[in-house]
Structures are given as structure tokens and as C-alpha cells.
GROMACS .gro file of C-alpha atoms in nm:
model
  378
    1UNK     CA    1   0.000   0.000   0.000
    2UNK     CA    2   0.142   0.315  -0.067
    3UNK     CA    3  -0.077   0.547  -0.164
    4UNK     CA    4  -0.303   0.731   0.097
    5UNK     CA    5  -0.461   1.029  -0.029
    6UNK     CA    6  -0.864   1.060  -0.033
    7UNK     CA    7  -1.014   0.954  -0.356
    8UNK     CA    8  -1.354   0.939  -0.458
    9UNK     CA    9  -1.505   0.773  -0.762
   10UNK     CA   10  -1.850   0.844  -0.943
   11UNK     CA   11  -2.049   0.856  -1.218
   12UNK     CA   12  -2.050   1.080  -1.473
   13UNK     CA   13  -2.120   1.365  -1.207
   14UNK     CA   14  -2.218   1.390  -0.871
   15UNK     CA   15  -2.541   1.268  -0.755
   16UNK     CA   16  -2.606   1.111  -1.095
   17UNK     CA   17  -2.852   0.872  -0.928
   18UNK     CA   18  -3.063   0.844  -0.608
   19UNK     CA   19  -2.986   1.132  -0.465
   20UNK     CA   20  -3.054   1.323  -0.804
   21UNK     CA   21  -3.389   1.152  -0.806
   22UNK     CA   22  -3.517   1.182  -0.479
   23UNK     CA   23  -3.828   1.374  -0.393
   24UNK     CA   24  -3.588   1.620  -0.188
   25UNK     CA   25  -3.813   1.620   0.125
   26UNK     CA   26  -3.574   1.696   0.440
   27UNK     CA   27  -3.769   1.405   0.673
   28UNK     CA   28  -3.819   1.496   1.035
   29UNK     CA   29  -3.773   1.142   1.139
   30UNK     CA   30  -4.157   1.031   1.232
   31UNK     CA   31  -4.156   0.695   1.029
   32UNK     CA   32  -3.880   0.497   1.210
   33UNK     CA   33  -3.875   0.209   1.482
   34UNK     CA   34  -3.764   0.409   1.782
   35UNK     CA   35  -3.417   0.327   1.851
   36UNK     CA   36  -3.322   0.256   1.467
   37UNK     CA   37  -3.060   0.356   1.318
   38UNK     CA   38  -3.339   0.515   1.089
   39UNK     CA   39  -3.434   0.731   1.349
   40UNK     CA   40  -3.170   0.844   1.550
   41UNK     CA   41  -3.015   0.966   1.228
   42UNK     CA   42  -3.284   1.124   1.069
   43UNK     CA   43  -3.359   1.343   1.349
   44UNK     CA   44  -2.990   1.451   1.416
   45UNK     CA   45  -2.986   1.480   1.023
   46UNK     CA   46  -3.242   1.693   0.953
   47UNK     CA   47  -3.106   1.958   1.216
   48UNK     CA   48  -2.735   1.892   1.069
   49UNK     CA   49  -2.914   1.945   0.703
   50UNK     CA   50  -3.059   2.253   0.779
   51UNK     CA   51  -2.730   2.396   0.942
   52UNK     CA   52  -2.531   2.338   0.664
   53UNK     CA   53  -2.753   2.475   0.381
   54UNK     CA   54  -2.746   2.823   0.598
   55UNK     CA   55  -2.395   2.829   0.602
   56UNK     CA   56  -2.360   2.755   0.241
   57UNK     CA   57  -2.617   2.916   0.120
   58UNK     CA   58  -2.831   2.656  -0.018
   59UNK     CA   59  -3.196   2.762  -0.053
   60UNK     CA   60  -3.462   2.556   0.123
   61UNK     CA   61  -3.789   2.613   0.248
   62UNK     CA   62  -3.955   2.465   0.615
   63UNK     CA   63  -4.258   2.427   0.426
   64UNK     CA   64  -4.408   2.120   0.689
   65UNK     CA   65  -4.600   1.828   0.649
   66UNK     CA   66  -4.923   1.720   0.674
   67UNK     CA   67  -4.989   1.326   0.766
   68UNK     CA   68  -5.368   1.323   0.695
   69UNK     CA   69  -5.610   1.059   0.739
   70UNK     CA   70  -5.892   1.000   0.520
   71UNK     CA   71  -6.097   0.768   0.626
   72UNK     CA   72  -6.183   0.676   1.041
   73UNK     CA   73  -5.996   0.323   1.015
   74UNK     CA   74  -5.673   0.522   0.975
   75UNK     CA   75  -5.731   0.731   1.242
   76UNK     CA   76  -5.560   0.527   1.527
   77UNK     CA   77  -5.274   0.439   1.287
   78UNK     CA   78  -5.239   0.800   1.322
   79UNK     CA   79  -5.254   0.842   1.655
   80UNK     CA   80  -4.973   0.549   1.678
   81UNK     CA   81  -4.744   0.699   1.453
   82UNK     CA   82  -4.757   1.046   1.627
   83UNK     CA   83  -4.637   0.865   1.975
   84UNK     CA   84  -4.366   0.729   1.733
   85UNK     CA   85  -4.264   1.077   1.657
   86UNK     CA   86  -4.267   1.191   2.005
   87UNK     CA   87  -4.021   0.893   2.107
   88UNK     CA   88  -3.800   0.965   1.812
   89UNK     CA   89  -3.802   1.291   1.961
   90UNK     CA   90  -3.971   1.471   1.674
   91UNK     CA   91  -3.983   1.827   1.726
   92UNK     CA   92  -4.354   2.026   1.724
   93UNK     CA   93  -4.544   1.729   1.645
   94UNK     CA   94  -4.934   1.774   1.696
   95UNK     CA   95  -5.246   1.633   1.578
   96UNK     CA   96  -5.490   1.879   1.424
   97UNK     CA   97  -5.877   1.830   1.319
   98UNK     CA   98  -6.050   1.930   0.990
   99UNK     CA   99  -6.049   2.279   1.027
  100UNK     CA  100  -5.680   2.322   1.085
  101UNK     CA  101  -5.632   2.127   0.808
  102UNK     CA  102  -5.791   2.351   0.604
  103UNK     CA  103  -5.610   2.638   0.780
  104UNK     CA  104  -5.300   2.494   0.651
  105UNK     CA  105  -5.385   2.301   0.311
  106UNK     CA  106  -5.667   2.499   0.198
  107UNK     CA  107  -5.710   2.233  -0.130
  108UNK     CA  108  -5.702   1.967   0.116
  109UNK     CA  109  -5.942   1.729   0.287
  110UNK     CA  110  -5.884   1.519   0.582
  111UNK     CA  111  -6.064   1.404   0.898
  112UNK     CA  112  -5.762   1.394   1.167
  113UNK     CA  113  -5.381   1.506   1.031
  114UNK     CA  114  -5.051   1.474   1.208
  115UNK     CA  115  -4.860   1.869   1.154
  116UNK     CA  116  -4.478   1.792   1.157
  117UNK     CA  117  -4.387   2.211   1.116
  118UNK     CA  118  -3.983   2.123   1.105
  119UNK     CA  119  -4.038   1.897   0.796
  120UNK     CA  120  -3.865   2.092   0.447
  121UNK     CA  121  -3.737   2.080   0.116
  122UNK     CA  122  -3.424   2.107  -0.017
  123UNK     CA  123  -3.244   2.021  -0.427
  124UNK     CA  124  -3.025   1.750  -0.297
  125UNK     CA  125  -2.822   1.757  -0.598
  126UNK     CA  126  -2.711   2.104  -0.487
  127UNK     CA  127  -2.634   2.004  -0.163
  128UNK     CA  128  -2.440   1.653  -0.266
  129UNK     CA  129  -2.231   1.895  -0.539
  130UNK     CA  130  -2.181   2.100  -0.265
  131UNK     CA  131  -2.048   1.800  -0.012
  132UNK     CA  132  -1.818   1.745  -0.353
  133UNK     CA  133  -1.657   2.045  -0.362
  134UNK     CA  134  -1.598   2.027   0.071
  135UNK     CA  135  -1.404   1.733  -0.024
  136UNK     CA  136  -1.195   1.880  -0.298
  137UNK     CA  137  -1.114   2.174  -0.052
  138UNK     CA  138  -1.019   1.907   0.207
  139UNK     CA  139  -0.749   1.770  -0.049
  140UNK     CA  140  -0.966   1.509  -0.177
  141UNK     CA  141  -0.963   1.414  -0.565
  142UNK     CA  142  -1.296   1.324  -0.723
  143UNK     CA  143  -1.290   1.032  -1.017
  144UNK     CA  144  -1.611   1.028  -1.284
  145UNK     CA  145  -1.701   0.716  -1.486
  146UNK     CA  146  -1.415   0.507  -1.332
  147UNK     CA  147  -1.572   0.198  -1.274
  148UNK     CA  148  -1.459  -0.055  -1.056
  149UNK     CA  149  -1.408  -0.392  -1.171
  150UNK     CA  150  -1.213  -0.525  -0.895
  151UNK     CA  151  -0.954  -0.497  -0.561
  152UNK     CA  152  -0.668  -0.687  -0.501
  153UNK     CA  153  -0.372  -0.642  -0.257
  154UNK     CA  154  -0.104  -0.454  -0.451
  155UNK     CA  155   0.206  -0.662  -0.488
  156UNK     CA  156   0.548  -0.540  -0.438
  157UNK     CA  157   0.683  -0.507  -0.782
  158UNK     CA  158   0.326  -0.338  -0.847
  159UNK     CA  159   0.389   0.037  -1.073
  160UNK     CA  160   0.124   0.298  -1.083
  161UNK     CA  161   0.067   0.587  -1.269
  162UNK     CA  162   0.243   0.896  -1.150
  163UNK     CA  163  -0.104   1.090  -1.154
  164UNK     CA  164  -0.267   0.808  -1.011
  165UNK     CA  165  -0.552   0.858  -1.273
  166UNK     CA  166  -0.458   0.450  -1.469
  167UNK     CA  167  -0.634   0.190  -1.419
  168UNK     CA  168  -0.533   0.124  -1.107
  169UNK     CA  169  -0.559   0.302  -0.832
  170UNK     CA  170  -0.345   0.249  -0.498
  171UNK     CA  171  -0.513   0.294  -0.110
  172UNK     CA  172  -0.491   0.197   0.224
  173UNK     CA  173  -0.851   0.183   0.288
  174UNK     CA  174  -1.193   0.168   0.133
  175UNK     CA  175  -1.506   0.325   0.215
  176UNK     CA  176  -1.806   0.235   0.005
  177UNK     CA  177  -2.198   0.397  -0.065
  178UNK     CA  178  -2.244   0.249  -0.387
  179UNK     CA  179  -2.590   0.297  -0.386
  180UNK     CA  180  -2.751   0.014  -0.665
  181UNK     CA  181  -2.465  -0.177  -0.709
  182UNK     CA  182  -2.366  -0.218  -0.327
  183UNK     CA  183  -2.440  -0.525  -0.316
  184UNK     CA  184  -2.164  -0.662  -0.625
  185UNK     CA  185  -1.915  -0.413  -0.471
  186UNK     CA  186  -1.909  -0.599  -0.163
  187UNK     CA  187  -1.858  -0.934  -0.351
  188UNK     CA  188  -1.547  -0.823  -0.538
  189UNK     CA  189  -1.387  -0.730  -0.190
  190UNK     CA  190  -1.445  -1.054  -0.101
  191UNK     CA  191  -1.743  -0.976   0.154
  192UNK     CA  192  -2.073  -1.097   0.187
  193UNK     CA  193  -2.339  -1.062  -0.117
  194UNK     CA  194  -2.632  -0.997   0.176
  195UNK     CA  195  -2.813  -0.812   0.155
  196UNK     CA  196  -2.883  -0.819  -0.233
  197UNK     CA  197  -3.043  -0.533  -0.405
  198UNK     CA  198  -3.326  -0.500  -0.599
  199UNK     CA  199  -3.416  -0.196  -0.769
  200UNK     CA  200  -3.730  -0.034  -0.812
  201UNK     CA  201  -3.854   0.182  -1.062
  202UNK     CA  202  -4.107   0.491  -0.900
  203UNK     CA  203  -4.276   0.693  -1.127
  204UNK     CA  204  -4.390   1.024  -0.991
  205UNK     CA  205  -4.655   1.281  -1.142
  206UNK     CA  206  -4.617   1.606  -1.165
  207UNK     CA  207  -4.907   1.896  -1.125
  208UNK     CA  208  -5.043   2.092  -1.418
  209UNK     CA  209  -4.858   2.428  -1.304
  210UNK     CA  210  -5.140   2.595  -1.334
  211UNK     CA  211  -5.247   2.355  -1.032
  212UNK     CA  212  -4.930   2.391  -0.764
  213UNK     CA  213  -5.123   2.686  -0.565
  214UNK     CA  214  -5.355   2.406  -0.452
  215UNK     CA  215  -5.040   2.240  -0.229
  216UNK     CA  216  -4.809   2.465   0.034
  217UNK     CA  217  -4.648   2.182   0.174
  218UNK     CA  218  -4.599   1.829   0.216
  219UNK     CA  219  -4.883   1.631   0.231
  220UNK     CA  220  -4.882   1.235   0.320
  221UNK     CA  221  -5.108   0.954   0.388
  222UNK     CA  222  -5.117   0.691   0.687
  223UNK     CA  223  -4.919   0.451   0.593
  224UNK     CA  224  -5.031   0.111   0.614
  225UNK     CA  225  -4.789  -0.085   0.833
  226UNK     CA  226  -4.926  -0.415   0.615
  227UNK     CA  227  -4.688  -0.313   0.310
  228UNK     CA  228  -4.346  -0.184   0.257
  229UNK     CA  229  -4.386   0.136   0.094
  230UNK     CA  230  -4.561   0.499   0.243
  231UNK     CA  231  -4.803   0.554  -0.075
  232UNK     CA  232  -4.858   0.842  -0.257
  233UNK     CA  233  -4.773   1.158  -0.161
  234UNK     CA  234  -4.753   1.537  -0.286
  235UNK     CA  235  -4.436   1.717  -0.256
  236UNK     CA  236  -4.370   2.048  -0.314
  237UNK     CA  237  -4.008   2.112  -0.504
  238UNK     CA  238  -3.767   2.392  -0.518
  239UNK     CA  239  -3.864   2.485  -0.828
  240UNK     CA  240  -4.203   2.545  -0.749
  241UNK     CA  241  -4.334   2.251  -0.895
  242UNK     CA  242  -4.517   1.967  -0.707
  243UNK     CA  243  -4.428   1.613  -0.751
  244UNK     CA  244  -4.726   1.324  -0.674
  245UNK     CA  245  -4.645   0.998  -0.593
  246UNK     CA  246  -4.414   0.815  -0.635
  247UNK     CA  247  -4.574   0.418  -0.681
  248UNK     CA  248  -4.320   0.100  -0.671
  249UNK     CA  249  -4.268  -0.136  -0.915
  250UNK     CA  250  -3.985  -0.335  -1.009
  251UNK     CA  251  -3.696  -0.229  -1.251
  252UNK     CA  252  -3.602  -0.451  -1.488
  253UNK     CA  253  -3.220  -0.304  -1.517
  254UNK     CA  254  -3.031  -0.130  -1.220
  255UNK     CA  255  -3.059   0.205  -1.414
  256UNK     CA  256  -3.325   0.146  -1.591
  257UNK     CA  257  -3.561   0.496  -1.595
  258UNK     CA  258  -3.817   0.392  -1.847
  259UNK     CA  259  -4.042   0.175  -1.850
  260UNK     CA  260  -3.861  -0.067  -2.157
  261UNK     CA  261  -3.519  -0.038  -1.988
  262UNK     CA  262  -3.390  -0.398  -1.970
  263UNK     CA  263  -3.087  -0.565  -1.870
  264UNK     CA  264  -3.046  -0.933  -1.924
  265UNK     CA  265  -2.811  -1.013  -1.655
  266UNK     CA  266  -2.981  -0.716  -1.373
  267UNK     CA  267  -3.312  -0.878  -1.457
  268UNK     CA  268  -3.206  -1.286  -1.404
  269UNK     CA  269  -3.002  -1.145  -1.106
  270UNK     CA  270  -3.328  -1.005  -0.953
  271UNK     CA  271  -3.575  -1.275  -1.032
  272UNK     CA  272  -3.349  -1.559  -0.944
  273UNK     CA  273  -3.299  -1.427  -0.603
  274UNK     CA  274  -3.520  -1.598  -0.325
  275UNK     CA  275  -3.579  -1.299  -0.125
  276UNK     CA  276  -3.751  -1.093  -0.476
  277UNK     CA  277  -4.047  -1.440  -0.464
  278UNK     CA  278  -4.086  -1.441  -0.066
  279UNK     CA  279  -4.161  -1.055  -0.108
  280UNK     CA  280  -4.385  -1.086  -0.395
  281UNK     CA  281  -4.585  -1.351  -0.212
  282UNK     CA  282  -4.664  -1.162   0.065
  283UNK     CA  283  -4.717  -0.856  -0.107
  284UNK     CA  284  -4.914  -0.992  -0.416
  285UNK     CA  285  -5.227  -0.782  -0.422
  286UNK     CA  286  -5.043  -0.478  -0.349
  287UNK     CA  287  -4.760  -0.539  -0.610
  288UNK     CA  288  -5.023  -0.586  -0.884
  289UNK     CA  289  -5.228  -0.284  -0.756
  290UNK     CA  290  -4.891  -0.086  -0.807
  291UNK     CA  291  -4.858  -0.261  -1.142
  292UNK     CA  292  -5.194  -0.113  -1.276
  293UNK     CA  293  -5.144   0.218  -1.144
  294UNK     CA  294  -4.795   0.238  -1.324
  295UNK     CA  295  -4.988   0.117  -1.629
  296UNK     CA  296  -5.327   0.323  -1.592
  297UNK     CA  297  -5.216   0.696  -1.442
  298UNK     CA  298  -5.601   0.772  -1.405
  299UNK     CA  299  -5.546   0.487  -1.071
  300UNK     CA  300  -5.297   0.677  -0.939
  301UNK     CA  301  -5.488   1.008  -0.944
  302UNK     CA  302  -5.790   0.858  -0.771
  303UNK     CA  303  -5.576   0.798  -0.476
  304UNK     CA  304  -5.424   1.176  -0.484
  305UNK     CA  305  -5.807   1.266  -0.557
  306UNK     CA  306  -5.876   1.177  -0.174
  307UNK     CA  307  -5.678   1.440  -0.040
  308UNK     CA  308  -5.732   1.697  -0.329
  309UNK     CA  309  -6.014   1.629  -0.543
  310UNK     CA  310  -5.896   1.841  -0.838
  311UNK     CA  311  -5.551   1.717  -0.997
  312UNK     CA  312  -5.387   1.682  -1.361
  313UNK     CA  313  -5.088   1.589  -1.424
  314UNK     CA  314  -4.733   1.504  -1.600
  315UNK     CA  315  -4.498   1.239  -1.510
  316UNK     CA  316  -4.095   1.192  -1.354
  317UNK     CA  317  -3.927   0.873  -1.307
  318UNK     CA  318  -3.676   0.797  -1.058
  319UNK     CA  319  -3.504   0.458  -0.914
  320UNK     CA  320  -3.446   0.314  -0.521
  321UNK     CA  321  -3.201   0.096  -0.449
  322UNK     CA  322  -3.417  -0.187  -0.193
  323UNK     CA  323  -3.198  -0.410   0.035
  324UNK     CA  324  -3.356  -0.742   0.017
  325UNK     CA  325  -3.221  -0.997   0.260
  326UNK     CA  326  -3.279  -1.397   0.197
  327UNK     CA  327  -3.607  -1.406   0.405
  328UNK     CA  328  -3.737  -1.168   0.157
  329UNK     CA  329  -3.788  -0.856   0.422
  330UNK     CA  330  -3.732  -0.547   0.271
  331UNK     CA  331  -3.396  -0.425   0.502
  332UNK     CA  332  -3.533  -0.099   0.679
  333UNK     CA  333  -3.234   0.025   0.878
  334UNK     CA  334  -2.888   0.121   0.740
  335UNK     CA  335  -2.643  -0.194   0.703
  336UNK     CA  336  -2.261  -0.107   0.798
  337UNK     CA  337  -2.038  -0.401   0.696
  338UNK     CA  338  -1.691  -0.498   0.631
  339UNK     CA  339  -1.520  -0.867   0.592
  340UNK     CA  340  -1.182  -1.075   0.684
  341UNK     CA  341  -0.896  -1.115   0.511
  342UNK     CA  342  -0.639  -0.907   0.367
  343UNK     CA  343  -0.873  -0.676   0.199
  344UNK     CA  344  -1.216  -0.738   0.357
  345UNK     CA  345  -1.035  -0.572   0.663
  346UNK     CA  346  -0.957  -0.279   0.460
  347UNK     CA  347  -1.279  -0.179   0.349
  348UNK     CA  348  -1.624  -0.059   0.503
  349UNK     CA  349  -1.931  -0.103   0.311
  350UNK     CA  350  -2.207   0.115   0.316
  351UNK     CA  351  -2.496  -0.152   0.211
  352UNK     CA  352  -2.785   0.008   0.281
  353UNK     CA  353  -2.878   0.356   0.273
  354UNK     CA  354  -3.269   0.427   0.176
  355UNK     CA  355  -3.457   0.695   0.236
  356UNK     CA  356  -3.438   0.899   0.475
  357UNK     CA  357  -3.027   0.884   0.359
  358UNK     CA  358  -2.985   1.252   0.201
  359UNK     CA  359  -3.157   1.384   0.519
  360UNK     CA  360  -2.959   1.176   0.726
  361UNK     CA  361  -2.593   1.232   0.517
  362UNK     CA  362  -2.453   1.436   0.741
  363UNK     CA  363  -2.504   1.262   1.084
  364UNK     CA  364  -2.451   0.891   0.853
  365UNK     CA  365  -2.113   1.076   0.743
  366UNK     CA  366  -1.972   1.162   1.114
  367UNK     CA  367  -2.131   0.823   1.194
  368UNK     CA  368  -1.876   0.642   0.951
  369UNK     CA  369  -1.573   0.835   0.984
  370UNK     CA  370  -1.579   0.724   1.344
  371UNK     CA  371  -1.641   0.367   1.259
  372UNK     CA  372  -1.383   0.416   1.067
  373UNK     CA  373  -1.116   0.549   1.334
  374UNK     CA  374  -1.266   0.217   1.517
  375UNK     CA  375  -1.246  -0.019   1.286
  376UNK     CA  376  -0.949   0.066   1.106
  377UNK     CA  377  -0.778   0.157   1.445
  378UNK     CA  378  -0.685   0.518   1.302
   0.00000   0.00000   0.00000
């Protein structure tokens, strides 16, 4: 090993991927099993988020949220998830009848809603350009479309480019967020393959402009706890548009962003995997309903039509990297790994990462650099 300095490799630019695509919501952490990972991060995330775009500049806006129930059986999911919030230690948290709904989401209709007021947006693709250019200023160096194919322990008579920018690349130690292909970076260390990853392809709508004055902030549905994802949802954007949705369904190639994107060996990889069936099973009727509102957009606006009775739309596509492990449980907390052996001790893997990541980033990132002073006994 001889070479030490920080490198980072990426696409084509930064952010080229998830957290390009993401609805940009800065989460306030309600969600989350108390004591997760999930939620411990999210709520020291958001406050770390919101710190660092003042001090850089980065426009947001604390535009809130609205959790709003539509029907009475949802109510005491409701009520449940705001005494989650209030262990996660959820700032403001209240739940607010019809009128205050109104009050605050004029275009909306609810019976019973749950206000998180420190919920905001934010164009993560600013803010990971920005995290970019804090590592260049640190000293770092920043690789684009360097893909890599494999690690090996560099022998002695080993040569390397004096610009370090060959093929080959020469480090003491590896730290890993590799996002859709996590789980076949970790195999060419030499760690485990578990959990796999199975993408998903979520198509979101987008509001007639003419249309966005109808939504202020973030508005949500109770989730059902039955399946794995929260439903659709409006979002407001930086831009001033408004994003609805997104649904679920699976992508038939790791980058796949339309609906005919197909990859021969991404789609064997995903259907030959035990976990994909055993989550499919359970999850039939809901999988297929997601299936027919992908294929049929006038399903998915009679679930937005609910909350807002009047909506037209457009459409945006983005991709989530889903942890699956062999049981076929969709892995809901972050997943910190490493290996044995001469190079599975030299390398952290950052396996899991999904959503609430880019609100958590900052507390995830002071959370690895000490597990790295740990476990690499720096």
C-alpha cells in the first residue's frame, strides 16, 4: 500500500442517481422504529441538514408536512405513529382536526392530520455537489465514470501511474456507498453478497402548473404498516413545482428509468434471487395494484383525488435501491459491513442507505468516519 490520499469515484457527475432523483423532502424522522438507526439519524440529520444549507447558502424552504387521514380506520394508525414521533423525539409534532387542516392546506381534505412544522425541502443535488466540492477543498480528488471492476492487494513489484488517474488506483482503505450496485461491490472485496439489491422503478406525477397553488407543503397519507412502501404523496419542489407519488414497481435493469429499460443479466439477477419471490408472495395484491397504477395513471390520481379532489398531471421517473435480505424482508435500517482477510479488513461497506439517507448524510457521514477510526484503528 502506498498510496493514501482521499479519492472518490463516481459517475458521470455527482449525484447522478438516487440522490438526483429523490423527492428532496428533508424528513423529520416520524416513520422509524424508535431506537433505529433510521431514526436516531434522521432526526440529528435533519437539524445537521438545515445547518449546513445556511452556512452555504443553499436555498430551502420549512414548508411542513401534513400526515392526513382520510378515512376513520386510519385514524388510530395516526394516533400510533404520532407517539412514534414523540419517542423519536420529533420536534412540534401535533395532531390537528378538519379545520386546521384547512387552515393549513386549503385544497385539502382530511378528517384527523398529524402537523410535523420542522419537515422541508431542499435540491439535494445542490447540496451533494456542494459535499463534492468540501471534499476537494479538504485535499480530496474526485474520479467520474471510473468503474470498478475489482480490488486486489497490490504486490510489491506493483507500478502505478504517476497521476494516479490509470487503471489502477493504490489505497490503504476503502469506504463504500455504492448505492444500486452495493451489493456486487461488496462481492469483489471478497465480503458478503447480503443483503442483495433490488431496484425499483417509482414513477412520480407532476401537477399541471397551473395547479401547484392548490399544495403549500408536504402532504402524506397513513401509511399502512401491512406493506413496505408509504403511498402516494404530494411534494412540493424547489422549483415550485409539485411532484405526486411516487408508486413502486420493479426495474427490470439497475438504471433502468423507463419503463422498456432492460438488462439481461440485472433482470435474471433479480428474479433468481429468493428474497424478490418471498416478497412478492406476501405482497401480491399490493404489487399488482402498483402494477396497474404504473400502467393506468387515471389509478394513481384517484388515490391523490382523496386528499385533493382536483388534480392533472405530467410524469418523472426515478429509481431506489431496496436491500432485500434472503427471508425476503425489505432491510429498513442502514447496514454497515466490512469482511476478513487481507482486503475485507480494509474496506467498510455502506450496504444500505434508503430513504431517509440525504436527510440523514450528514449525521450517517460523522457516523462512519468514526467507525472508521474504530475499525481501522486510526
Amino acid at each position: 500500500i502506498r498510496k493514501c490520499e482521499p479519492y472518490c469515484f463516481t459517475e458521470s457527475f455527482s449525484a447522478h442517481h438516487q440522490s438526483g432523483h429523490n423527492s428532496g423532502v428533508i424528513h423529520s424522522g416520524i416513520y422509524y422504529k424508535p431506537g433505529s438507526l433510521k431514526a436516531k439519524l434522521c432526526v440529528q440529520g435533519a437539524a445537521l441538514c438545515y445547518e449546513y444549507c445556511d452556512q452555504k447558502g443553499i436555498p430551502y424552504k420549512r414548508c411542513g408536512k401534513l400526515i392526513v387521514a382520510v378515512e376513520q380506520d386510519e385514524i388510530p394508525r395516526l394516533k400510533a405513529l404520532y407517539e412514534r414521533g414523540l419517542q423519536n423525539n420529533v420536534r412540534d409534532l401535533k395532531l390537528i382536526g378538519a379545520k386546521e387542516i384547512k387552515a393549513k392546506e386549503p385544497f385539502c381534505r382530511g378528517l384527523m392530520a398529524l402537523d410535523s412544522p420542522h419537515t422541508g425541502i431542499v435540491n439535494y443535488k445542490q447540496v451533494a455537489q456542494s459535499y463534492a466540492e468540501d471534499f476537494q477543498e479538504a485535499g480530496g480528488t474526485i474520479f467520474t465514470d471510473f468503474e470498478v471492476t475489482n480490488m486486489e492487494m497490490a504486490k510489491e513489484s506493483s507500478s502505478e501511474s504517476e497521476d494516479g488517474k490509470g487503471e489502477e488506483i493504490y489505497c490503504q482503505h476503502i469506504v463504500t456507498c455504492a448505492g444500486l450496485y452495493s451489493d456486487r461491490l461488496s462481492e469483489i472485496s471478497g465480503c458478503s453478497p447480503e443483503p442483495r439489491i433490488v431496484p425499483f422503478r417509482g414513477d412520480y406525477l407532476v401537477l399541471k402548473p397551473e395547479k401547484c397553488y392548490m399544495v403549500k407543503g408536504n402532504i402524506y397519507p397513513v401509511p399502512n404498516p401491512r406493506f413496505p412502501f408509504l403511498g402516494f404523496h404530494f411534494t412540493p419542489r424547489m422549483d415550485g413545482s409539485v411532484w405526486l407519488g411516487p408508486n413502486a414497481v420493479l426495474a427490470f435493469k439497475r438504471e433502468g428509468y423507463r419503463l422498456f429499460d432492460f438488462s439481461t443479466g440485472d433482470f435474471l439477477d433479480a428474479v433468481t434471487y429468493s428474497g424478490l419471490w418471498k416478497l412478492v408472495l406476501r405482497n401480491l395484491s399490493y404489487g399488482l395494484g402498483e402494477m396497474y397504477r404504473a400502467c393506468f395513471l387515471s389509478a394513481q390520481v384517484k388515490q391523490l383525488q382523496k386528499f385533493i379532489p382536483e388534480v392533472t398531471i405530467n410524469d418523472k421517473t426515478f429509481l431506489r435501491a431496496q436491500a432485500l435480505d434472503t427471508d425476503g424482508n425489505l432491510v429498513d435500517d442502514f447496514v454497515f459491513d466490512g469482511g476478513s482477510g487481507d482486503i475485507g479488513s480494509r474496506v467498510l461497506h455502506v450496504r444500505n442507505a434508503p430513504s431517509p439517507a440525504a436527510t440523514s448524510s450528514l449525521a450517517i457521514a460523522k457516523m462512519i468516519a468514526d467507525e472508521v477510526k474504530r475499525r481501522f484503528e486510526l
